[in-house]
Tab-separated table of C-alpha atoms and ligand atoms in Angstrom:
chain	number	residue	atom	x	y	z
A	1	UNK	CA	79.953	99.715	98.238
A	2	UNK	CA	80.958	102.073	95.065
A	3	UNK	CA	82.286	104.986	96.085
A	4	UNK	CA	81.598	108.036	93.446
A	5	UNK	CA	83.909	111.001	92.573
A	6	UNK	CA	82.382	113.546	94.377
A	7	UNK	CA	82.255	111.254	97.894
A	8	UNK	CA	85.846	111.194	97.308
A	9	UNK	CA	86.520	114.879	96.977
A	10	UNK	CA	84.083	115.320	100.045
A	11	UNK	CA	86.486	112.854	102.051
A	12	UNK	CA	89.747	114.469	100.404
A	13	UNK	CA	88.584	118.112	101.334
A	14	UNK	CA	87.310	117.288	104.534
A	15	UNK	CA	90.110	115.260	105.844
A	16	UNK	CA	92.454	117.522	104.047
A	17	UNK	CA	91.519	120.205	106.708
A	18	UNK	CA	91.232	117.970	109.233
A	19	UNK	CA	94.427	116.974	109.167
A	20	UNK	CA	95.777	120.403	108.798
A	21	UNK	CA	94.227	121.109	112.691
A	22	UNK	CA	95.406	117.868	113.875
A	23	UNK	CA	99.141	118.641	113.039
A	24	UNK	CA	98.393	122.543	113.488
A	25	UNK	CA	96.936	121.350	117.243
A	26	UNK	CA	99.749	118.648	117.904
A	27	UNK	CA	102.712	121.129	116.468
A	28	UNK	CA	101.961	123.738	118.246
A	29	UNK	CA	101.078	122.290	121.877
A	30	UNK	CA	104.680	120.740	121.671
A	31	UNK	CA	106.702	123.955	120.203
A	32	UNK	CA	104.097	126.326	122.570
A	33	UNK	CA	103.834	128.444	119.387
A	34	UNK	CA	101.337	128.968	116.527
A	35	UNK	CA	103.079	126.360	113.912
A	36	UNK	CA	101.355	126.195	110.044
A	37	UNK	CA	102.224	122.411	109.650
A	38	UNK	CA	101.786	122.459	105.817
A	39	UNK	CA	103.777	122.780	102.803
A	40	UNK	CA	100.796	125.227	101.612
A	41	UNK	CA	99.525	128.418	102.459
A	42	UNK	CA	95.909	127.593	103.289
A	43	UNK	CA	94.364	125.891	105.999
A	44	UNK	CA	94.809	121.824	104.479
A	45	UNK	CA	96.998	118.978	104.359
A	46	UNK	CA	96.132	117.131	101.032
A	47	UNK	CA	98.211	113.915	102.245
A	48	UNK	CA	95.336	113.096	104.831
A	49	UNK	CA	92.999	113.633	102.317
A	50	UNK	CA	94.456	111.192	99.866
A	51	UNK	CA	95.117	108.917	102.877
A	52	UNK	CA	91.493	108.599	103.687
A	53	UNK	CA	90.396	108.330	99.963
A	54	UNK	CA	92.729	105.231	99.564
A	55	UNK	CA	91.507	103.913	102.563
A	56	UNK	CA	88.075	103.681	101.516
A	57	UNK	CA	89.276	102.685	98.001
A	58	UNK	CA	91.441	99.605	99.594
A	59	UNK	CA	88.380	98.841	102.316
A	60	UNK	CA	86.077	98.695	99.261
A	61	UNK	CA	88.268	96.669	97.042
A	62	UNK	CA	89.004	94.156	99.734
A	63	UNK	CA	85.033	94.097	100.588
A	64	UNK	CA	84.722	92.997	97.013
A	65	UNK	CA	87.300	91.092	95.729
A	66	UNK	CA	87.909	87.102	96.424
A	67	UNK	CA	91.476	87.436	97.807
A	68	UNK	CA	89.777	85.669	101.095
A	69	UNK	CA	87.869	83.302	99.456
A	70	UNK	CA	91.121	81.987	97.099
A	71	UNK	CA	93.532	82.034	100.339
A	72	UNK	CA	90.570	79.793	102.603
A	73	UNK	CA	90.233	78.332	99.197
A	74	UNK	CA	94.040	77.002	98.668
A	75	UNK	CA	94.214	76.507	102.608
A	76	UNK	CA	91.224	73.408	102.630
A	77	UNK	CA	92.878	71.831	99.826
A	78	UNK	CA	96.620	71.459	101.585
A	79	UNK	CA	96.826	68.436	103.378
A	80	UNK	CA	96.290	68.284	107.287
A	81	UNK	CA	93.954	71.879	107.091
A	82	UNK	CA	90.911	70.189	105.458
A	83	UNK	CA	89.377	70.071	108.992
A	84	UNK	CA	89.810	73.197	110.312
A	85	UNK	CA	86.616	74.830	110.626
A	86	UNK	CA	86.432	78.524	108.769
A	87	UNK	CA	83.879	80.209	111.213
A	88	UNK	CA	82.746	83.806	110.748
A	89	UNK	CA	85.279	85.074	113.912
A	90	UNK	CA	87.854	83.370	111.975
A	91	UNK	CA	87.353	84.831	108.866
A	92	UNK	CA	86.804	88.295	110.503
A	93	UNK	CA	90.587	87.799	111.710
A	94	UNK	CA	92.172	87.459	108.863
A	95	UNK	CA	90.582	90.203	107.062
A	96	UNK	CA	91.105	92.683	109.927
A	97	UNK	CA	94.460	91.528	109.621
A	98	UNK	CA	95.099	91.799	105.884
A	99	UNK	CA	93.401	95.088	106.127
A	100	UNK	CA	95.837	96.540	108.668
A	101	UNK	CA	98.160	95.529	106.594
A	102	UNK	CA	96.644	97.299	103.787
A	103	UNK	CA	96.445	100.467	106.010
A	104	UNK	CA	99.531	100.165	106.963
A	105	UNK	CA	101.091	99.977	103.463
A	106	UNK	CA	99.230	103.165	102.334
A	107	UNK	CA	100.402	105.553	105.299
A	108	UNK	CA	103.497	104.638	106.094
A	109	UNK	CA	104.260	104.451	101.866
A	110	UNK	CA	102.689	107.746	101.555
A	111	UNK	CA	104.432	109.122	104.438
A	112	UNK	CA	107.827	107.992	102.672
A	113	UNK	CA	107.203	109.041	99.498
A	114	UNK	CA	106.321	112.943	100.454
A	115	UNK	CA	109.021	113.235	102.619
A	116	UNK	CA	111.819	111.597	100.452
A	117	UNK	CA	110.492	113.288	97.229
A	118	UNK	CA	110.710	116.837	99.339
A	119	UNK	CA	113.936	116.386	100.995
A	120	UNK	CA	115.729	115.460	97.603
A	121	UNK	CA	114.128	118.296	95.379
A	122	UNK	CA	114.009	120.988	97.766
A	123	UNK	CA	115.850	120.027	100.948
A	124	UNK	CA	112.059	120.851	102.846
A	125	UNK	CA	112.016	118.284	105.694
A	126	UNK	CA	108.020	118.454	106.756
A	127	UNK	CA	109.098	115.580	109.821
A	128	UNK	CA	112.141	114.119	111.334
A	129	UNK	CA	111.705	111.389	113.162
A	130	UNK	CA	116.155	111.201	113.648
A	131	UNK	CA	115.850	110.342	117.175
A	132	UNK	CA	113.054	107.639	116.935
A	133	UNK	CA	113.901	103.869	117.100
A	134	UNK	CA	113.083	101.570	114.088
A	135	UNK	CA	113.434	104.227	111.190
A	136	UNK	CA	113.739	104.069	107.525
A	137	UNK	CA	115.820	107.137	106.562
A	138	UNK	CA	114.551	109.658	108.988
A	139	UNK	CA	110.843	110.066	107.013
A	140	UNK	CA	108.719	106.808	108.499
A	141	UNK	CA	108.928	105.308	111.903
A	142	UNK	CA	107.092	101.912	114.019
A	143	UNK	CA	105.835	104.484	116.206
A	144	UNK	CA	103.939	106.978	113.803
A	145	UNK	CA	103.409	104.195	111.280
A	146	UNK	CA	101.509	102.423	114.707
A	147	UNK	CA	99.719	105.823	115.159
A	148	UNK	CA	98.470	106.051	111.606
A	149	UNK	CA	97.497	102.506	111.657
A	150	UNK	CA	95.096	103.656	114.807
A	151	UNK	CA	94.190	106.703	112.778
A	152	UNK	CA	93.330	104.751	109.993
A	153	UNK	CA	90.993	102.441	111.836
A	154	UNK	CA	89.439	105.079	113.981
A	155	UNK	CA	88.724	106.911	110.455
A	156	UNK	CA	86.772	103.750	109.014
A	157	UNK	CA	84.874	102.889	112.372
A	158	UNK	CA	83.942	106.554	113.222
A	159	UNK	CA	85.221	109.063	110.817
A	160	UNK	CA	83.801	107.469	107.638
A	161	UNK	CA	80.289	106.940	109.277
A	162	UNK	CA	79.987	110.274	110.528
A	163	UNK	CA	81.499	112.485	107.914
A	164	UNK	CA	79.271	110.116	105.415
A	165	UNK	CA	75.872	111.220	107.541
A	166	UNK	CA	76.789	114.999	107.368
A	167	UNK	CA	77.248	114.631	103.541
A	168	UNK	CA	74.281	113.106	102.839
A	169	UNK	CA	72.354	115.411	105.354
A	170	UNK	CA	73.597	118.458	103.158
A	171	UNK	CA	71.637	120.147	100.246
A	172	UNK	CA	73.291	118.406	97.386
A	173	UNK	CA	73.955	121.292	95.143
A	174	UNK	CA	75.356	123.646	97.893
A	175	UNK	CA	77.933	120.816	99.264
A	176	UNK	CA	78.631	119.972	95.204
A	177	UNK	CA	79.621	123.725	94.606
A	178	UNK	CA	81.578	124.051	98.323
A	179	UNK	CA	83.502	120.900	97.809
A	180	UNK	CA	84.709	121.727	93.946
A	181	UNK	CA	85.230	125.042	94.907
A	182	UNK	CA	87.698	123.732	98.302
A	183	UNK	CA	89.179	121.272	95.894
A	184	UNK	CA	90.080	123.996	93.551
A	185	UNK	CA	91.624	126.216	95.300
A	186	UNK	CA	93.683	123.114	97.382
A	187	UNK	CA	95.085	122.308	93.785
A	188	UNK	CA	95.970	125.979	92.738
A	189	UNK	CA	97.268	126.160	96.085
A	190	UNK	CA	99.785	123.479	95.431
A	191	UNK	CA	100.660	124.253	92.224
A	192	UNK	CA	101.257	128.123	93.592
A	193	UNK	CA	103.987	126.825	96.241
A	194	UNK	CA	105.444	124.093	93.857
A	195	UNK	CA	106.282	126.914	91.175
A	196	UNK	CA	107.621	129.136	94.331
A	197	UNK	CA	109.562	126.345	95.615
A	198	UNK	CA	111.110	125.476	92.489
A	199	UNK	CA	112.034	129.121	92.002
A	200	UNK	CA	113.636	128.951	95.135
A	201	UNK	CA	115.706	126.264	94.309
A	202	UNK	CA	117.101	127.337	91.242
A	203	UNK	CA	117.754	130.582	93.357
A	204	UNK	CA	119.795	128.647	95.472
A	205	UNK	CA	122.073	127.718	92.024
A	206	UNK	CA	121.976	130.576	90.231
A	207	UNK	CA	124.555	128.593	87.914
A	208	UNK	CA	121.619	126.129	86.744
A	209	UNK	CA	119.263	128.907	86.365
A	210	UNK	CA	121.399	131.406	83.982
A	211	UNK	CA	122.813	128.413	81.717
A	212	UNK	CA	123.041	128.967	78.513
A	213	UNK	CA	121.526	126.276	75.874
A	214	UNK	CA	125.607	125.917	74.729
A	215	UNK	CA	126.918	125.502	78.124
A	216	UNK	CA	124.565	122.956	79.247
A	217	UNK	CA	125.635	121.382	75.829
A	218	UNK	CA	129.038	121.471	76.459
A	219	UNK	CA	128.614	120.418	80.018
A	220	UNK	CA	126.426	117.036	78.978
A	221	UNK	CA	129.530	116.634	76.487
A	222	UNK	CA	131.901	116.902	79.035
A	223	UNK	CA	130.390	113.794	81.005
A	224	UNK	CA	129.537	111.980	78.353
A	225	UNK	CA	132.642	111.846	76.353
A	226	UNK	CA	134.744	109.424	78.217
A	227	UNK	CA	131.960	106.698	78.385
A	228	UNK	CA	130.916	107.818	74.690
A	229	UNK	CA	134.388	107.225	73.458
A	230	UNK	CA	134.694	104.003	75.310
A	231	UNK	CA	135.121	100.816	72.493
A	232	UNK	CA	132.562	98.915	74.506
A	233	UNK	CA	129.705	102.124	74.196
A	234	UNK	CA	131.043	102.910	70.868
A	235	UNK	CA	129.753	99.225	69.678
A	236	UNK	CA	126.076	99.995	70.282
A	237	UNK	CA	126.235	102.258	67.091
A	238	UNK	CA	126.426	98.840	65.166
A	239	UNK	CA	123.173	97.446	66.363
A	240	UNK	CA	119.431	98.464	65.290
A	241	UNK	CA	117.647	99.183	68.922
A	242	UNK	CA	113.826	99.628	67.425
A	243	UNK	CA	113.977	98.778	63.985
A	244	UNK	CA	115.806	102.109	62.731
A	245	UNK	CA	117.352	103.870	65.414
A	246	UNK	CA	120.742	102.858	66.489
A	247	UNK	CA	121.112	101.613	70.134
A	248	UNK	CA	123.640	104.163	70.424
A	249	UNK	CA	121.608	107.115	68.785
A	250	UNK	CA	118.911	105.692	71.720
A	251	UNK	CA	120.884	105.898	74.366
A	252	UNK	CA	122.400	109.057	73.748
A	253	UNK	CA	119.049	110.286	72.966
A	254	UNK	CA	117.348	109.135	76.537
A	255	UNK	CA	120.810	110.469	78.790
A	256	UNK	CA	120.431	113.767	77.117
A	257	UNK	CA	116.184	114.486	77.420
A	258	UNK	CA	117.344	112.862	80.912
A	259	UNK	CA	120.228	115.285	81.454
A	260	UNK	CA	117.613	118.513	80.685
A	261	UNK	CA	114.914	117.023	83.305
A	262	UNK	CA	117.013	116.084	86.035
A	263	UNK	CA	118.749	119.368	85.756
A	264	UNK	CA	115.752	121.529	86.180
A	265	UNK	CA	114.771	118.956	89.292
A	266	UNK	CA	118.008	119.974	90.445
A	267	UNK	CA	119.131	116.205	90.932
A	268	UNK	CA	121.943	114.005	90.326
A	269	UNK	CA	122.032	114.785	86.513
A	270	UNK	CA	125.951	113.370	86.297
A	271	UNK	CA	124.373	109.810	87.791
A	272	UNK	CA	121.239	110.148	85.717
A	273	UNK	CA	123.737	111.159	81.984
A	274	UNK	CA	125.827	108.571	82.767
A	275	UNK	CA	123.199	105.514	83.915
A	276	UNK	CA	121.131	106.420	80.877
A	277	UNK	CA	124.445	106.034	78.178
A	278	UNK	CA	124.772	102.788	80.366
A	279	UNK	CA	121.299	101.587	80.449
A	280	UNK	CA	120.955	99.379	77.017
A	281	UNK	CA	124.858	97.944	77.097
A	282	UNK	CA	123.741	94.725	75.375
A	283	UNK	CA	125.659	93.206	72.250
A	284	UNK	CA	122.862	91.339	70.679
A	285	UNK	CA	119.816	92.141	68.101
A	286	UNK	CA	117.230	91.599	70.572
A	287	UNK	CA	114.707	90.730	67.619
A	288	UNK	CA	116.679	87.718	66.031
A	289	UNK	CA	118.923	86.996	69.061
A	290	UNK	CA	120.027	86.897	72.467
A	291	UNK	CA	118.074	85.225	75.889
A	292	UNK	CA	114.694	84.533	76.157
A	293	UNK	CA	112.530	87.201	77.704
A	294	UNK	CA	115.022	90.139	76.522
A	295	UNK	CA	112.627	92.538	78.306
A	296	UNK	CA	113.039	91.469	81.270
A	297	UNK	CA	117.029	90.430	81.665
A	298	UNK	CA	118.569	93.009	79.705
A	299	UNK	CA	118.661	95.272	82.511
A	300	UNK	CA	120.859	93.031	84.588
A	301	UNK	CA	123.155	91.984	81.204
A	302	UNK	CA	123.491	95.933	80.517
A	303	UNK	CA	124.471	96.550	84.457
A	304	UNK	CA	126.803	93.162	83.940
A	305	UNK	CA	128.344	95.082	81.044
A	306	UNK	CA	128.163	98.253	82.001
A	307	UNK	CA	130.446	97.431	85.402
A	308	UNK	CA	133.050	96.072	83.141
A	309	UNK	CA	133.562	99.987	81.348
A	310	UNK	CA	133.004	102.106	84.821
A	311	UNK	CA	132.706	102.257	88.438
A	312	UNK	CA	128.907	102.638	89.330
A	313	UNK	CA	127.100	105.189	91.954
A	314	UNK	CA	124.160	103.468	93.513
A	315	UNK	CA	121.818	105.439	91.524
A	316	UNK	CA	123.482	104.713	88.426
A	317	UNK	CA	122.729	100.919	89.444
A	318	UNK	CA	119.368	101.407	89.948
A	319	UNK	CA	118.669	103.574	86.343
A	320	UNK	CA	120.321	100.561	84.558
A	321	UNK	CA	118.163	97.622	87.004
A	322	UNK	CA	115.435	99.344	87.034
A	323	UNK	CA	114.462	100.978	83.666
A	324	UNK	CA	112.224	98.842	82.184
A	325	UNK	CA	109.705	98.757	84.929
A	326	UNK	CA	107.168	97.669	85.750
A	327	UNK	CA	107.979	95.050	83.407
A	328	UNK	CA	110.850	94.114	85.977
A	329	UNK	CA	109.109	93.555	89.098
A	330	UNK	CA	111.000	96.432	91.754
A	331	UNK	CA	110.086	99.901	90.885
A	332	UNK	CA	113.034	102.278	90.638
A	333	UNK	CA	114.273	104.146	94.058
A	334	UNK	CA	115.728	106.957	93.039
A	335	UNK	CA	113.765	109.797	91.176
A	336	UNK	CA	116.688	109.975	88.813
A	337	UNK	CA	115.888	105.859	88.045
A	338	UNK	CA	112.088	107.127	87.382
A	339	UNK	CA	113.528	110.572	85.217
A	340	UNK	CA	115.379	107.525	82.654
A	341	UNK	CA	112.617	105.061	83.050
A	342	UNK	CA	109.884	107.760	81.690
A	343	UNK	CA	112.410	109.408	79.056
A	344	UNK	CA	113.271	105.844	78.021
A	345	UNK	CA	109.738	104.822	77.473
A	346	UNK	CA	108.681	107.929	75.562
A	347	UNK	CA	111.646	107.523	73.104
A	348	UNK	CA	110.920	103.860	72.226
A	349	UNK	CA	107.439	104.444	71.722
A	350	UNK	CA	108.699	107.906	69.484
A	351	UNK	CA	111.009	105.382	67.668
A	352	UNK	CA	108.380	102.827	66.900
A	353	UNK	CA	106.094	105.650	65.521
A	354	UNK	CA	108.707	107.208	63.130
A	355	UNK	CA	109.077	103.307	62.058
A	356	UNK	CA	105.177	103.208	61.451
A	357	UNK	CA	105.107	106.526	59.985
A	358	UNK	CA	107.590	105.435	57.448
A	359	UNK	CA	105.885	102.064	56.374
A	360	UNK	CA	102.264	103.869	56.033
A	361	UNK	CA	104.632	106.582	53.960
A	362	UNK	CA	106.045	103.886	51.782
B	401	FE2	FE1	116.089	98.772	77.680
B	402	FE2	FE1	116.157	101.897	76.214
């Protein structure tokens, strides 16, 4: 089954509001007061609503695609299996079971991912779940991921059905024109109480917010300098990084459009300077030289090197491990590993255009 875009903004808006009277029911029962449970002023919780979009997405994927047929496939052909007998129940079990999987992967992820991204930028913690057993951090839990995975399960066996039949029951122009309009105003709604929440952030550091362009100069300087001066740092300035640019020039370039981002964010822009100096500590020509599939092992030889000039923070690790993704398999944990893994990528591919710009020049 295809979904199309506007059955996905019907599921996104109306599970978007859904959600909001779930919490807004479930909140304030338990605190026996009126609770809003959303980041956002109106009445909708867009993470439900991109929940329930994925899940259809993922149900209609693994409808489609062969995974089932290559795994049955690969399991006849290994020795002492050949006889068991595929029947329909048994193929029903394992794709219930790779789709709760599946489900369970997109909520509890989701659920992660909001709260960790919230907590770190502006110290909003939507859920605790402190005193619950089997935790990761304190934003996902067995117990709530077990309660989306229900959720998730009653929302394809019921919810999709029905909320499917009312949209298809609906004049088709007025529900186009209701749903664009919901959508609308759910986006202008977040991007209202991102801009106010960022505001109130840099309220918080009033230091961040009044710097001048020379003091934040002087300030990246300041960290910089003692890895900058270091002999083993210094040595990148001998080596071309993308045909012209120095690997030095590079790497000062990414820590300091890194330095500028991370700052706004109001993250760890010391960690994020210093990891992005770090990040391409290699002492070879990559073109002509050095190990086979540079892409991919450089990271780890730059960390190698990079632990032999400093004493590295956790996220510093991770920017150096984890900045050439998703050519290296493990995506970067940190946002300040994502802040040098984007900066990183836009100045190579700026590098390699000045390089083209030149030859078509010549
Ligand atoms: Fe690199
Ligand atoms: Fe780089």
């Amino acid at each position: 089954m295809q979904i199309t875009l506007l059955e996905m903004l019907w599921l996104f808006v109306l599970f978007s509001l859904s959600g909001w009277l779930l919490e807004f029911f479930f909140r304030s029962f338990r605190r026996k007061r009126l609770v809003n449970p959303g980041f956002l002023k109106g009445p909708w919780l867009p993470i439900y609503g991109i929940c329930a979009v994925l899940f259809v997405l993922s149900k209609t994927h693994l409808q489609e695609s062969y995974i089932l047929l290559k795994i049955l496939a690969y399991l006849s052909t290994t020795t002492g299996l050949e006889l068991i007998n595929f029947s329909d129940v048994y193929l029903q079990v394992i794709n219930f079971i790779i789709k709760c999987i599946v489900y369970l992967c997109i909520a509890t992820g989701l659920e992660f991912f909001t709260g960790y991204l919230f907590d770190r930028m502006f110290h909003i913690q939507f859920w605790d779940y402190s005193n619950e057993r089997y935790r990761i951090k304190n934003y996902v839990c067995l117990k709530y991921s077990l309660c989306w995975l229900a959720l998730a399960l009653g929302f394809e066996y019921i919810l999709t059905p029905v909320s499917f039949s009312v949209f298809y029951k609906l004049p088709s122009n007025v529900i186009k024109v209701i749903i664009i309009t919901v959508a609308e105003i759910i986006l202008i709604d977040f991007i209202y109480r991102m801009i106010q929440a960022i505001r109130a952030k840099r309220k918080e550091n009033p230091a961040v917010t009044n710097q001048q362009p020379m003091d934040r100069l002087l300030e990246f300087a300041d960290i910089i300098k003692p890895l900058y001066e270091h002999p083993d740092v210094a040595r990148l300035a001998k080596y071309k990084h993308h045909r012209e640019t120095s690997r030095l020039d590079h790497s000062m370039e990414v820590a300091w459009l890194s330095y500028v981002i991370a700052k706004k964010m109001s993250l760890d822009y010391q960690a994020v300077i210093r990891g992005a100096i770090l990040h391409d500590l290699f002492f070879y020509d990559w073109l002509s030289e050095g190990p086979r599939f540079h892409g991919l092992r450089h990271p780890r030889i730059s960390l190698k090197n990079a632990g032999k000039v400093t004493n590295l923070s956790n996220i510093e690790i991770d920017i150096i491990k984890k900045h050439m993704w998703p050519l290296t398999p493990m995506p970067p944990r940190y946002p300040e590993s994502w802040i040098v893994c984007f900066v990183d990528t836009y100045c190579t591919v700026k590098e390699y255009v000045l390089v083209l710009k030149k030859v078509y020049e010549e």
